[in-house]
PDB file of C-alpha atoms and ligand atoms in Angstrom:
ATOM      1  CA  MET K  83    -101.965 -60.697  28.842  1.00 80.00           C
ATOM      2  CA  LEU K  84     -98.881 -59.677  29.476  1.00 84.00           C
ATOM      3  CA  GLU K  85     -99.045 -56.529  27.880  1.00 90.00           C
ATOM      4  CA  ILE K  86    -102.287 -55.947  30.888  1.00 93.00           C
ATOM      5  CA  ALA K  87     -99.814 -57.391  33.308  1.00 94.00           C
ATOM      6  CA  GLU K  88     -96.921 -54.242  32.155  1.00 94.00           C
ATOM      7  CA  GLU K  89    -100.010 -51.877  32.638  1.00 94.00           C
ATOM      8  CA  ARG K  90    -100.996 -52.824  35.799  1.00 96.00           C
ATOM      9  CA  ILE K  91     -97.587 -53.026  36.833  1.00 96.00           C
ATOM     10  CA  ASN K  92     -97.565 -49.500  35.475  1.00 96.00           C
ATOM     11  CA  ILE K  93    -100.469 -47.880  36.907  1.00 96.00           C
ATOM     12  CA  LEU K  94     -99.033 -49.707  40.677  1.00 97.00           C
ATOM     13  CA  PHE K  95     -96.272 -47.410  40.280  1.00 97.00           C
ATOM     14  CA  ILE K  96     -98.147 -43.929  39.006  1.00 96.00           C
ATOM     15  CA  LEU K  97    -100.067 -44.529  42.912  1.00 96.00           C
ATOM     16  CA  ALA K  98     -97.212 -45.672  44.809  1.00 97.00           C
ATOM     17  CA  ASP K  99     -95.385 -42.543  43.404  1.00 96.00           C
ATOM     18  CA  LYS K 100     -98.836 -40.313  44.258  1.00 95.00           C
ATOM     19  CA  GLU K 101     -99.492 -41.986  47.470  1.00 95.00           C
ATOM     20  CA  PHE K 102     -95.958 -42.022  48.972  1.00 95.00           C
ATOM     21  CA  LYS K 103     -95.729 -38.739  50.748  1.00 93.00           C
ATOM     22  CA  GLU K 104     -98.967 -39.230  53.158  1.00 94.00           C
ATOM     23  CA  HIS K 105     -98.835 -42.263  53.152  1.00 95.00           C
ATOM     24  CA  PRO K 106     -95.517 -44.136  52.337  1.00 93.00           C
ATOM     25  CA  GLU K 107     -96.888 -47.521  53.379  1.00 94.00           C
ATOM     26  CA  ARG K 108     -98.865 -47.889  51.177  1.00 96.00           C
ATOM     27  CA  SER K 109     -96.101 -47.272  48.394  1.00 97.00           C
ATOM     28  CA  ASN K 110     -94.783 -50.059  49.293  1.00 96.00           C
ATOM     29  CA  ARG K 111     -97.507 -52.328  49.512  1.00 97.00           C
ATOM     30  CA  TYR K 112     -98.102 -51.422  46.196  1.00 97.00           C
ATOM     31  CA  VAL K 113     -93.902 -52.425  45.205  1.00 97.00           C
ATOM     32  CA  LYS K 114     -95.354 -55.236  46.573  1.00 97.00           C
ATOM     33  CA  LEU K 115     -97.943 -56.505  44.188  1.00 97.00           C
ATOM     34  CA  ALA K 116     -96.435 -55.019  41.384  1.00 97.00           C
ATOM     35  CA  ARG K 117     -93.334 -57.679  41.952  1.00 97.00           C
ATOM     36  CA  ASN K 118     -96.359 -60.700  42.851  1.00 97.00           C
ATOM     37  CA  ILE K 119     -97.084 -59.374  39.123  1.00 96.00           C
ATOM     38  CA  ALA K 120     -93.939 -59.075  37.546  1.00 96.00           C
ATOM     39  CA  THR K 121     -93.158 -63.059  38.611  1.00 95.00           C
ATOM     40  CA  LYS K 122     -95.719 -64.652  38.347  1.00 95.00           C
ATOM     41  CA  TYR K 123     -95.836 -63.000  35.012  1.00 95.00           C
ATOM     42  CA  ASN K 124     -91.879 -63.600  34.521  1.00 95.00           C
ATOM     43  CA  ILE K 125     -91.957 -60.123  33.047  1.00 94.00           C
ATOM     44  CA  LYS K 126     -89.311 -57.716  33.568  1.00 92.00           C
ATOM     45  CA  MET K 127     -89.548 -55.038  35.724  1.00 93.00           C
ATOM     46  CA  PRO K 128     -90.268 -51.904  33.483  1.00 92.00           C
ATOM     47  CA  LYS K 129     -86.925 -49.687  32.930  1.00 90.00           C
ATOM     48  CA  ILE K 130     -88.755 -46.776  34.688  1.00 92.00           C
ATOM     49  CA  TRP K 131     -89.664 -48.420  37.630  1.00 95.00           C
ATOM     50  CA  LYS K 132     -86.597 -51.054  38.204  1.00 93.00           C
ATOM     51  CA  HIS K 133     -84.810 -48.491  40.374  1.00 93.00           C
ATOM     52  CA  ARG K 134     -87.640 -46.676  41.413  1.00 96.00           C
ATOM     53  CA  PHE K 135     -87.719 -49.909  44.440  1.00 97.00           C
ATOM     54  CA  CYS K 136     -84.914 -51.380  47.133  1.00 97.00           C
ATOM     55  CA  LYS K 137     -83.325 -54.246  45.809  1.00 95.00           C
ATOM     56  CA  ASN K 138     -82.710 -55.153  49.520  1.00 96.00           C
ATOM     57  CA  CYS K 139     -85.857 -53.922  51.680  1.00 96.00           C
ATOM     58  CA  TYR K 140     -88.125 -53.226  48.413  1.00 96.00           C
ATOM     59  CA  SER K 141     -89.205 -50.121  49.937  1.00 97.00           C
ATOM     60  CA  PHE K 142     -90.109 -47.625  47.007  1.00 97.00           C
ATOM     61  CA  LEU K 143     -88.107 -45.220  46.670  1.00 97.00           C
ATOM     62  CA  LYS K 144     -88.034 -41.414  45.701  1.00 95.00           C
ATOM     63  CA  PRO K 145     -85.075 -39.450  45.201  1.00 94.00           C
ATOM     64  CA  GLY K 146     -84.488 -36.130  47.991  1.00 92.00           C
ATOM     65  CA  TYR K 147     -87.353 -38.168  50.586  1.00 94.00           C
ATOM     66  CA  ASN K 148     -85.576 -41.544  51.128  1.00 96.00           C
ATOM     67  CA  CYS K 149     -83.270 -42.011  48.993  1.00 96.00           C
ATOM     68  CA  ARG K 150     -80.240 -40.212  47.450  1.00 96.00           C
ATOM     69  CA  VAL K 151     -79.148 -40.337  44.450  1.00 94.00           C
ATOM     70  CA  ARG K 152     -75.399 -39.862  43.210  1.00 94.00           C
ATOM     71  CA  LEU K 153     -72.880 -40.229  40.949  1.00 92.00           C
ATOM     72  CA  SER K 154     -69.630 -41.915  40.992  1.00 88.00           C
ATOM     73  CA  LYS K 155     -67.260 -42.515  37.892  1.00 83.00           C
ATOM     74  CA  SER K 156     -69.116 -44.171  35.629  1.00 85.00           C
ATOM     75  CA  CYS K 157     -72.232 -45.664  38.083  1.00 91.00           C
ATOM     76  CA  VAL K 158     -75.395 -43.996  39.374  1.00 93.00           C
ATOM     77  CA  VAL K 159     -75.663 -44.723  43.060  1.00 95.00           C
ATOM     78  CA  ILE K 160     -78.175 -45.188  44.951  1.00 96.00           C
ATOM     79  CA  SER K 161     -78.270 -45.511  48.704  1.00 97.00           C
ATOM     80  CA  CYS K 162     -82.093 -46.526  50.633  1.00 97.00           C
ATOM     81  CA  LEU K 163     -82.036 -44.356  53.075  1.00 97.00           C
ATOM     82  CA  GLU K 164     -84.866 -46.849  54.840  1.00 96.00           C
ATOM     83  CA  CYS K 165     -82.304 -50.168  55.039  1.00 97.00           C
ATOM     84  CA  GLY K 166     -78.849 -48.279  54.402  1.00 97.00           C
ATOM     85  CA  ILE K 167     -78.112 -50.195  51.212  1.00 97.00           C
ATOM     86  CA  LYS K 168     -76.330 -48.718  48.114  1.00 96.00           C
ATOM     87  CA  MET K 169     -77.225 -50.127  44.271  1.00 95.00           C
ATOM     88  CA  ARG K 170     -75.049 -49.088  42.071  1.00 94.00           C
ATOM     89  CA  ILE K 171     -75.867 -48.982  38.184  1.00 91.00           C
ATOM     90  CA  PRO K 172     -73.589 -48.489  35.217  1.00 88.00           C
ATOM     91  CA  TYR K 173     -74.255 -45.909  33.178  1.00 79.00           C
ATOM     92  CA  ILE K 174     -71.886 -46.304  30.628  1.00 69.00           C
ATOM     93  CA  LYS K 175     -74.551 -48.292  28.398  1.00 63.00           C
ATOM     94  CA  GLU K 176     -76.445 -45.415  28.695  1.00 59.00           C
ATOM     95  CA  LYS K 177     -74.106 -42.905  27.537  1.00 62.00           C
ATOM     96  CA  LYS K 178     -73.405 -44.587  24.789  1.00 68.00           C
ATOM     97  CA  MET K 179     -77.152 -44.863  23.435  1.00 69.00           C
ATOM     98  CA  ARG K 180     -77.748 -40.861  23.952  1.00 74.00           C
ATOM     99  CA  ARG K 181     -74.406 -40.745  21.162  1.00 78.00           C
ATOM    100  CA  ARG K 182     -76.100 -43.020  19.224  1.00 78.00           C
ATOM    101  CA  GLU K 183     -79.561 -40.674  19.124  1.00 79.00           C
ATOM    102  CA  LYS K 184     -77.042 -37.549  18.503  1.00 81.00           C
ATOM    103  CA  VAL K 185     -75.959 -39.252  15.367  1.00 82.00           C
ATOM    104  CA  GLU K 186     -79.212 -40.324  14.195  1.00 81.00           C
ATOM    105  CA  LEU K 187     -80.653 -36.651  14.378  1.00 81.00           C
ATOM    106  CA  TYR K 188     -77.809 -35.288  13.203  1.00 84.00           C
ATOM    107  CA  THR K 189     -78.534 -36.991  10.175  1.00 82.00           C
ATOM    108  CA  ILE K 190     -81.665 -36.416   9.783  1.00 82.00           C
ATOM    109  CA  LYS K 191     -81.778 -32.681  10.063  1.00 84.00           C
ATOM    110  CA  LYS K 192     -79.041 -32.973   7.719  1.00 84.00           C
ATOM    111  CA  ARG K 193     -81.054 -34.943   5.497  1.00 83.00           C
ATOM    112  CA  ALA K 194     -83.452 -31.774   5.818  1.00 86.00           C
ATOM    113  CA  ASN K 195     -81.379 -29.201   4.935  1.00 84.00           C
ATOM    114  CA  GLU K 196     -80.118 -31.168   1.675  1.00 83.00           C
ATOM    115  CA  ALA K 197     -84.419 -31.287   1.005  1.00 81.00           C
ATOM    116  CA  SER K 198     -84.935 -28.136   1.403  1.00 78.00           C
ATOM    117  CA  SER K 199     -81.813 -27.286  -0.690  1.00 74.00           C
ATOM    118  CA  TYR K 200     -83.139 -28.787  -3.138  1.00 66.00           C
ATOM    119  CA  SER K 201     -86.305 -27.352  -2.755  1.00 61.00           C
ATOM    120  CA  ASN K 202     -84.710 -23.955  -2.865  1.00 59.00           C
ATOM    121  CA  ASP K 203     -82.713 -24.507  -6.216  1.00 57.00           C
ATOM    122  CA  ASN K 204     -86.212 -25.432  -7.998  1.00 54.00           C
TER     123      ASN K 204
HETATM  124 ZN1   ZN Q 862     -83.590 -50.353  51.636  1.00 70.88          ZN
END
């Protein structure tokens, strides 16, 4: 049931993104519907969509159209051009994650190299 709800949220946001240029008011309706589903089933907004709507006026946000994305010291600042509010999202966590991913990738590559050098010896 929860998976279906999440799936529906994803679909709504994809539609919102698609419709935004021609029917921005529809996009805002899709956001509203997605929020309704999320609150009804008490699930979190999927990460990729979490910052695609305004926390104040709930407009669907499309960078370069109705919102501005700027980097400050350790935050991504998203300004909603509909109501003027600024949302700060710290990105230190993501930086750390990326580093961990790099390390993992490095070890995988290293292992692969070791494996291939073994087979070369034989
Ligand atoms: Zn707003």
